[in-house]
mmCIF file of C-alpha atoms and ligand atoms in Angstrom:
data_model
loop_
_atom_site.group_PDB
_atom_site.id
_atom_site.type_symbol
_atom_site.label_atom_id
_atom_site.label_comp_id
_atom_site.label_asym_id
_atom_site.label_seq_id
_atom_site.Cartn_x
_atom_site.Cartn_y
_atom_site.Cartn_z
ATOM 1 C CA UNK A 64 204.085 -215.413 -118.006
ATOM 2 C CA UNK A 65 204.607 -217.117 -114.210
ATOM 3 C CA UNK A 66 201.165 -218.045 -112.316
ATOM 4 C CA UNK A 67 201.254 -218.894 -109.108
ATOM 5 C CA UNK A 68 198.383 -220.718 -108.085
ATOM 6 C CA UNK A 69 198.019 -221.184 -104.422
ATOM 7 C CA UNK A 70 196.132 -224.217 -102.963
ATOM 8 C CA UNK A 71 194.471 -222.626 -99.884
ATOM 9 C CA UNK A 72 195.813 -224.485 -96.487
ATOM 10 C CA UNK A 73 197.116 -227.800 -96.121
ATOM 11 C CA UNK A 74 198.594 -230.233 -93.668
ATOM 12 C CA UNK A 75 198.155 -229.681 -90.039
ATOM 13 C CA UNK A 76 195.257 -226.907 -91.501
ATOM 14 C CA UNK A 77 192.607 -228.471 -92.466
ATOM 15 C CA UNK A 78 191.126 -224.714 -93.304
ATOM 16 C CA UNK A 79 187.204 -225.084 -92.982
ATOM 17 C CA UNK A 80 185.708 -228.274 -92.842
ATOM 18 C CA UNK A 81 181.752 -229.380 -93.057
ATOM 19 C CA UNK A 82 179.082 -232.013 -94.819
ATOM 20 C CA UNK A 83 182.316 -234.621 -95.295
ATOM 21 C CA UNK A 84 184.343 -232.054 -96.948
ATOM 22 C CA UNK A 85 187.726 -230.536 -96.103
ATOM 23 C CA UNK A 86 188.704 -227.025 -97.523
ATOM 24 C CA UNK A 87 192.357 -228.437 -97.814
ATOM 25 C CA UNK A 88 191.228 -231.264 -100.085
ATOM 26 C CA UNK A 89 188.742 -228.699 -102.859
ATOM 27 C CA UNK A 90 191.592 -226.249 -103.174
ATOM 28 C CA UNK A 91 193.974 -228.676 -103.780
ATOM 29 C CA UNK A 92 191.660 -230.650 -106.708
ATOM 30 C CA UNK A 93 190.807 -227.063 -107.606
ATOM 31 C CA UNK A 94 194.109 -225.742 -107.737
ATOM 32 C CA UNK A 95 195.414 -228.750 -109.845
ATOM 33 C CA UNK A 96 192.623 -228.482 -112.328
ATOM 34 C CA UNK A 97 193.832 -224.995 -113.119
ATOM 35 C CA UNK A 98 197.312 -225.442 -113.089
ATOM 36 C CA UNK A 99 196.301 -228.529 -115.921
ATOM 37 C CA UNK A 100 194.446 -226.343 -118.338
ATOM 38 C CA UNK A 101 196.624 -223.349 -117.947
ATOM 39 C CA UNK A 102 199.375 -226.239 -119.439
ATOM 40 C CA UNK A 103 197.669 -225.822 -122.718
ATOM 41 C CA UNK A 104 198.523 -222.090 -123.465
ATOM 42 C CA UNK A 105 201.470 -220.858 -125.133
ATOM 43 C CA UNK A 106 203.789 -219.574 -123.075
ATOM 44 C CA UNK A 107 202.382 -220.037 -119.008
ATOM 45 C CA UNK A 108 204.625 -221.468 -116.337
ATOM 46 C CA UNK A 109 202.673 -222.727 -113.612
ATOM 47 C CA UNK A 110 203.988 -222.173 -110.103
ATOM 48 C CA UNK A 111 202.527 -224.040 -106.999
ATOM 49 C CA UNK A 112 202.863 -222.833 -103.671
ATOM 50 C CA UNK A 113 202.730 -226.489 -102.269
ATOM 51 C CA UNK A 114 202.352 -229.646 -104.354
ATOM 52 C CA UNK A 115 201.106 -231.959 -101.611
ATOM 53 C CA UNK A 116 199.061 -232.275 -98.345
ATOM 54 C CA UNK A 117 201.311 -229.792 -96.376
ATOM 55 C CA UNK A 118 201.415 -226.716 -93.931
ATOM 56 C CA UNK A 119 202.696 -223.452 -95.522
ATOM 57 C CA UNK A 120 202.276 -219.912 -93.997
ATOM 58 C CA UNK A 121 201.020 -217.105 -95.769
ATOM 59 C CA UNK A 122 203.932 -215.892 -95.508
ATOM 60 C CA UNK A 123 205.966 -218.461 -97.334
ATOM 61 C CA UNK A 124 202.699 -218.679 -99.826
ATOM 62 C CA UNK A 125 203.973 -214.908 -100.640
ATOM 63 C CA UNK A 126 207.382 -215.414 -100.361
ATOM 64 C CA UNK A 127 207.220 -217.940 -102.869
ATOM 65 C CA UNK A 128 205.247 -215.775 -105.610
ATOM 66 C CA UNK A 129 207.619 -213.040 -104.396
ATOM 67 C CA UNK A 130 211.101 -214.945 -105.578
ATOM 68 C CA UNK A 131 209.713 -216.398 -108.766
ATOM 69 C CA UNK A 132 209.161 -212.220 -109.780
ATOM 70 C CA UNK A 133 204.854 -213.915 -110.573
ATOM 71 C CA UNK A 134 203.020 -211.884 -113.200
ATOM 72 C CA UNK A 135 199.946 -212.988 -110.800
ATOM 73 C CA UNK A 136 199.217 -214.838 -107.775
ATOM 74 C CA UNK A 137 195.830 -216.977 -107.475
ATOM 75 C CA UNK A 138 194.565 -218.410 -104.381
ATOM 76 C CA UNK A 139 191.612 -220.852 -104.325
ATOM 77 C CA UNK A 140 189.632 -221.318 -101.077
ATOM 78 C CA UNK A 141 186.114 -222.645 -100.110
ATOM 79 C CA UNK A 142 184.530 -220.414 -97.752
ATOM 80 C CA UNK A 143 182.455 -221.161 -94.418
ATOM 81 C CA UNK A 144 180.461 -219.440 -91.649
ATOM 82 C CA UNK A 145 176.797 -219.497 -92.744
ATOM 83 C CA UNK A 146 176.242 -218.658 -96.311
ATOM 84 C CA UNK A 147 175.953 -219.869 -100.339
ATOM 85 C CA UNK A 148 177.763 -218.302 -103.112
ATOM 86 C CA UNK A 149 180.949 -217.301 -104.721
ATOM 87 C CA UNK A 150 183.206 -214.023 -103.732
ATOM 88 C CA UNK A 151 186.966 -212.991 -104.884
ATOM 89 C CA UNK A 152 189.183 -210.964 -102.796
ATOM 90 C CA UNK A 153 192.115 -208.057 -103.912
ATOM 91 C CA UNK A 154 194.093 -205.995 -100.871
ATOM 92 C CA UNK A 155 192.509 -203.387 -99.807
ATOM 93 C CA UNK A 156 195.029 -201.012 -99.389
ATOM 94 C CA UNK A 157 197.267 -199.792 -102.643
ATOM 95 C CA UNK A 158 196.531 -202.269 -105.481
ATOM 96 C CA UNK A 159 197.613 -201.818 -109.164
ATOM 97 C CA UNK A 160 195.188 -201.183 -112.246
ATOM 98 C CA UNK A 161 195.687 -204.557 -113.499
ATOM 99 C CA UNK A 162 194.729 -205.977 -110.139
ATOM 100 C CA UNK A 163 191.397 -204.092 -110.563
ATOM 101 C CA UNK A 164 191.198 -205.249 -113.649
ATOM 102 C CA UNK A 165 192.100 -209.058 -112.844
ATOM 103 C CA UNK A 166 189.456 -209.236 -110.271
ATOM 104 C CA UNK A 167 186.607 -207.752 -112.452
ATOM 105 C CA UNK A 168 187.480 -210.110 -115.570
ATOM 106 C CA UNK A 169 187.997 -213.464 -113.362
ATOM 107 C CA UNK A 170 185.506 -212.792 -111.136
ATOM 108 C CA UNK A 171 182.821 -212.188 -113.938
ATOM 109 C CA UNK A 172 184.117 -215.560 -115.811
ATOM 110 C CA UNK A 173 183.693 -217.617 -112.730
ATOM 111 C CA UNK A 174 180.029 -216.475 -112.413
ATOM 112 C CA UNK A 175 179.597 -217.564 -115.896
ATOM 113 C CA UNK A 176 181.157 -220.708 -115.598
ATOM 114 C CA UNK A 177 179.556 -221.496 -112.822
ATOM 115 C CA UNK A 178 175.803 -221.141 -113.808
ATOM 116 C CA UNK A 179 173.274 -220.761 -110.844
ATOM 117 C CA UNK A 180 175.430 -219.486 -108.065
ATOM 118 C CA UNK A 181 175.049 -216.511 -105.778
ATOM 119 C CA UNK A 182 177.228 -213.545 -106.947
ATOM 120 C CA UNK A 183 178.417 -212.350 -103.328
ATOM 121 C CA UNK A 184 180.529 -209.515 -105.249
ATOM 122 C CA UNK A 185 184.032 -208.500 -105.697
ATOM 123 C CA UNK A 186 185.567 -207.731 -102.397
ATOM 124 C CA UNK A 187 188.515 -206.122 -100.783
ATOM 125 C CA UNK A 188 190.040 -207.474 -97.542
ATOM 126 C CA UNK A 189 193.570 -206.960 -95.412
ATOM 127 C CA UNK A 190 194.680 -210.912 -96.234
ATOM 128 C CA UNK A 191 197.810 -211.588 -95.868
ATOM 129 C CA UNK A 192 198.328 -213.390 -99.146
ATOM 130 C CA UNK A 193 196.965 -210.362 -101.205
ATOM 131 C CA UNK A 194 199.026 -208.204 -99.168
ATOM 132 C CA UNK A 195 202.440 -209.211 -99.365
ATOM 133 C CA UNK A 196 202.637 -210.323 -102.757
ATOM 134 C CA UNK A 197 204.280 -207.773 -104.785
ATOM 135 C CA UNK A 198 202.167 -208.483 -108.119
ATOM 136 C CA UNK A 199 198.161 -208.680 -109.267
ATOM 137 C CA UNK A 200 196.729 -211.025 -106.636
ATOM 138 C CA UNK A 201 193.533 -212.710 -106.102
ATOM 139 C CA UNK A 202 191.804 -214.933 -103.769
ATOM 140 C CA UNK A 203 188.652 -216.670 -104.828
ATOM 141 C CA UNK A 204 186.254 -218.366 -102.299
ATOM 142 C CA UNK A 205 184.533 -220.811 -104.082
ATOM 143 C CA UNK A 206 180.993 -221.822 -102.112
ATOM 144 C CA UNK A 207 180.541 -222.538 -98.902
ATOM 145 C CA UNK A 208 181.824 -226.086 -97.445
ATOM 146 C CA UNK A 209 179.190 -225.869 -94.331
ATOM 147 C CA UNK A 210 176.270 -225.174 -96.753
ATOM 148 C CA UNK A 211 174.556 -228.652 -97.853
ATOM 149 C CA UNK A 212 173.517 -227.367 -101.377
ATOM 150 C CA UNK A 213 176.954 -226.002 -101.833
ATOM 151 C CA UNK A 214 178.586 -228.432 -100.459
ATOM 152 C CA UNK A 215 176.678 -230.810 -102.744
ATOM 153 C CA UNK A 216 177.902 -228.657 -105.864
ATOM 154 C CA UNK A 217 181.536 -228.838 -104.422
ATOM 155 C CA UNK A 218 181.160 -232.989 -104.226
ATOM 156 C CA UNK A 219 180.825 -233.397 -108.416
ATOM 157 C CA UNK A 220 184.163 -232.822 -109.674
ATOM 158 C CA UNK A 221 182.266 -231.701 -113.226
ATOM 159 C CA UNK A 222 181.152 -228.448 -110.817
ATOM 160 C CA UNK A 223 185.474 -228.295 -109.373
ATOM 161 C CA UNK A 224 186.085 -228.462 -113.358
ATOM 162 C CA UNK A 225 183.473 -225.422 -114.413
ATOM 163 C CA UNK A 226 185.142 -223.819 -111.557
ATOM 164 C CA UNK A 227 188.380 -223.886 -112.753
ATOM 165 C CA UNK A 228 187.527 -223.622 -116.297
ATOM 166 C CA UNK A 229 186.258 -220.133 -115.042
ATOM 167 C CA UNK A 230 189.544 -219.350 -113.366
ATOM 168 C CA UNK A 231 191.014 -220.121 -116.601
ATOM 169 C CA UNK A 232 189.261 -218.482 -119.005
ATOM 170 C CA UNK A 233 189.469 -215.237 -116.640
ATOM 171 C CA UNK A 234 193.376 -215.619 -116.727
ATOM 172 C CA UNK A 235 192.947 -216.158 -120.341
ATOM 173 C CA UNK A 236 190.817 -212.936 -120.897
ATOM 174 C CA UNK A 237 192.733 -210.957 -118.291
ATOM 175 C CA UNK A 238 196.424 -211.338 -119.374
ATOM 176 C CA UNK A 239 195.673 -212.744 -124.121
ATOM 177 C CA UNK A 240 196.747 -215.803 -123.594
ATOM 178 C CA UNK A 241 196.804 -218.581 -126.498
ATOM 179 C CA UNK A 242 196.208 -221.774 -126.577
ATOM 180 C CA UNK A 243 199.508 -224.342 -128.080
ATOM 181 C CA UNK A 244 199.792 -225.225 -131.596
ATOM 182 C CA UNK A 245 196.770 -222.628 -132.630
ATOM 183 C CA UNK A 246 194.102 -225.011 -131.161
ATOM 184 C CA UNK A 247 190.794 -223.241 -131.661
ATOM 185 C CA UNK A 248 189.257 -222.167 -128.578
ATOM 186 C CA UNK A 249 185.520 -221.576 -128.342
ATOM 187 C CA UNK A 250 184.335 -219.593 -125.308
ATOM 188 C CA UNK A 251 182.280 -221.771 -123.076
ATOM 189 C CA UNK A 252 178.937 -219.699 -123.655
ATOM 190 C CA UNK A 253 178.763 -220.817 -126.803
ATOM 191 C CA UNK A 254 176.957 -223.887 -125.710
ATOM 192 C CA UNK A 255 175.168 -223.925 -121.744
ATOM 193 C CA UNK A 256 176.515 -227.659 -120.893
ATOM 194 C CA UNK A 257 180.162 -228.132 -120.144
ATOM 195 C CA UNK A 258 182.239 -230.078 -122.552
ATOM 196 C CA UNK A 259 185.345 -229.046 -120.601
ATOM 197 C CA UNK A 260 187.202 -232.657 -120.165
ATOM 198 C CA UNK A 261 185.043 -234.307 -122.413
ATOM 199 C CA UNK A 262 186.838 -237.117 -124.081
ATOM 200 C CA UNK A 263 185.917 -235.644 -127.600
ATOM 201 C CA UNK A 264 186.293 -231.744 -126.168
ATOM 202 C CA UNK A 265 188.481 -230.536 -129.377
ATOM 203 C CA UNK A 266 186.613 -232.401 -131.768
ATOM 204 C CA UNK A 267 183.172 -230.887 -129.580
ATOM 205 C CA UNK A 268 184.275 -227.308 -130.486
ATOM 206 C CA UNK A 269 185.676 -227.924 -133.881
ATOM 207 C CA UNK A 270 182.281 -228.870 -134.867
ATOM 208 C CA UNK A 271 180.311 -226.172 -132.812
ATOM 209 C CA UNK A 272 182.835 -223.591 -134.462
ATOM 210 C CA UNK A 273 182.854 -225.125 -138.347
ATOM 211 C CA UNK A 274 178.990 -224.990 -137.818
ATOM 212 C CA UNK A 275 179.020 -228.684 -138.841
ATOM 213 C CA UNK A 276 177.218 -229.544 -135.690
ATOM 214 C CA UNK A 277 174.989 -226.914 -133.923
ATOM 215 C CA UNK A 278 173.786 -226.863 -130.177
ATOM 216 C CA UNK A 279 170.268 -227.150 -129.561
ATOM 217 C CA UNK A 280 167.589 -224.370 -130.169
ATOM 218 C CA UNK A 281 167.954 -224.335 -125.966
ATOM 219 C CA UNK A 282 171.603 -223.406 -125.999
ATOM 220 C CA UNK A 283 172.524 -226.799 -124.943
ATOM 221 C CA UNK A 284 175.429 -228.989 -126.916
ATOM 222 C CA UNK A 285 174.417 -232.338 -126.006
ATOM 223 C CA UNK A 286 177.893 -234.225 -126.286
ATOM 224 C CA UNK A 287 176.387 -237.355 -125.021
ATOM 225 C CA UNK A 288 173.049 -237.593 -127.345
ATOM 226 C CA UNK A 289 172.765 -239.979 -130.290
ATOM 227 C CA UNK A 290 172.267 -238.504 -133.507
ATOM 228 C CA UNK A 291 169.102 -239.275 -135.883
ATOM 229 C CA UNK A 292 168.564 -240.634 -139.391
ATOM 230 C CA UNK A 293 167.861 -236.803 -140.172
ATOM 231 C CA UNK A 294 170.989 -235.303 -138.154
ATOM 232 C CA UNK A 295 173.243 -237.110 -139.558
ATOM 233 C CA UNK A 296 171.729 -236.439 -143.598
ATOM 234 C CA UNK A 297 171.867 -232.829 -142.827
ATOM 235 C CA UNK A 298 175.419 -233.308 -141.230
ATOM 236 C CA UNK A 299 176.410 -234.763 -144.542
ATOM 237 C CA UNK A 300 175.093 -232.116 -146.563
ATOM 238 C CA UNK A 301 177.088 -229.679 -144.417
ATOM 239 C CA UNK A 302 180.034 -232.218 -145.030
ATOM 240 C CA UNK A 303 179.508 -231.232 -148.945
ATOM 241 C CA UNK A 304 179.078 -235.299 -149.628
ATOM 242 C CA UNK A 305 175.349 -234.987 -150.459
ATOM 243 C CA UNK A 306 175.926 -233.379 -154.399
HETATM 244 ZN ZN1 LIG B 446 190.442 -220.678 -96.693
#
């Protein structure tokens, strides 16, 4: 399975730009952060159109999906011009099934991973990226850089990480992947806080998924919380120690 994952402008093109943010910078960190976790499934060769602070046309961004025969071409942008929210993009001319069905499953991921951002829908548009790759292509624009509340989100690299994560999870969803070596995965909803690049993260969801340690009646997992006298007994029992 080849990904391309395309970091939206670069070099000379700053793409938009607003509240001491640069698009070229986000889909870069963005971009990376997917390419990272999609590392840990069996089976997925990353692709990058560029790999560093560079100019690359659309063009080349499709050529370059284009030669490697992609299964599916990603491209991560920040949007601008007077608004809040997330939208994704497919061409809006001829598209496959699978395209259709790429958009609906990673679009509806990234709202989930995302929490308490504006849905602007799933959209169709004549870019140049989604229409000269031959295979499933998608272009996510992830908040607005010239909105301060947005641009706020888009400043915590925990909020770039739930962002990807979402990316992820859609690919995941969209295409069966597996994780290496039969990790277990636990779908993020499981527990409302992020764990995703926790130091303890496998250990996090071993327990969630063993039942040894259970989120909080509010849905939250609490990675960071200390555990009381009466936790940790009950954690025991659970353990089988207590006879
Ligand atoms: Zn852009």
């Amino acid at each position: 399975m080849k990904f391309v994952i395309d970091w939206g402008h670069g070099g000379s093109d700053p793409g938009a730009v607003g509240n001491g943010l640069r698009e070229k910078d986000l889909t870069m960190k963005i971009g990376k952060m997917i390419g990272d976790m999609l590392g840990e499934y069996e089976g997925v060769q990353v692709i990058y159109t560029r790999t560093s602070d560079c100019y690359l046309s659309l063009e080349e961004r499709a050529e370059i999906a284009n030669k490697a025969c992609a299964d599916f071409f990603l491209s991560v942008h920040i949007n601008a011009g007077g608004g809040t929210g997330f939208e994704s993009y497919i061409y809006n001319g001829n598209v496959s099934a699978k395209t259709i069905a790429c958009q609906n499953v990673i679009h509806g991921e990234i709202m989930r991973a995302i929490g308490n951002v504006k849905d602007r829908g799933k959209k169709r548009a004549n870019y140049a990226v989604l229409r000269l790759t031959n295979m499933p292509a998608i272009l996510t624009e992830n908040l607005f850089i010239d909105n301060a509340n947005d641009a706020a989100k888009l400043k915590s690299d925990q909020f770039l990480q739930q962002i990807a994560y979402g990316h992820v999870i859609g690919l995941e969803k969209a295409f069966g992947l597996k994780k290496k070596g039969g990790q277990i995965t636990v779908q993020k909803d499981t527990v409302k806080d992020d764990i995703t690049g926790h130091w303890a993260e496998e250990s996090i969801r071993k327990a969630i998924k063993t039942g040894i340690i259970k989120g909080h009646s509010d849905g939250r997992f609490g990675p960071d919380e200390p555990v009381t006298r009466a936790q940790l007994a009950v954690i025991l029992d659970r353990l089988g120690l207590l006879k």
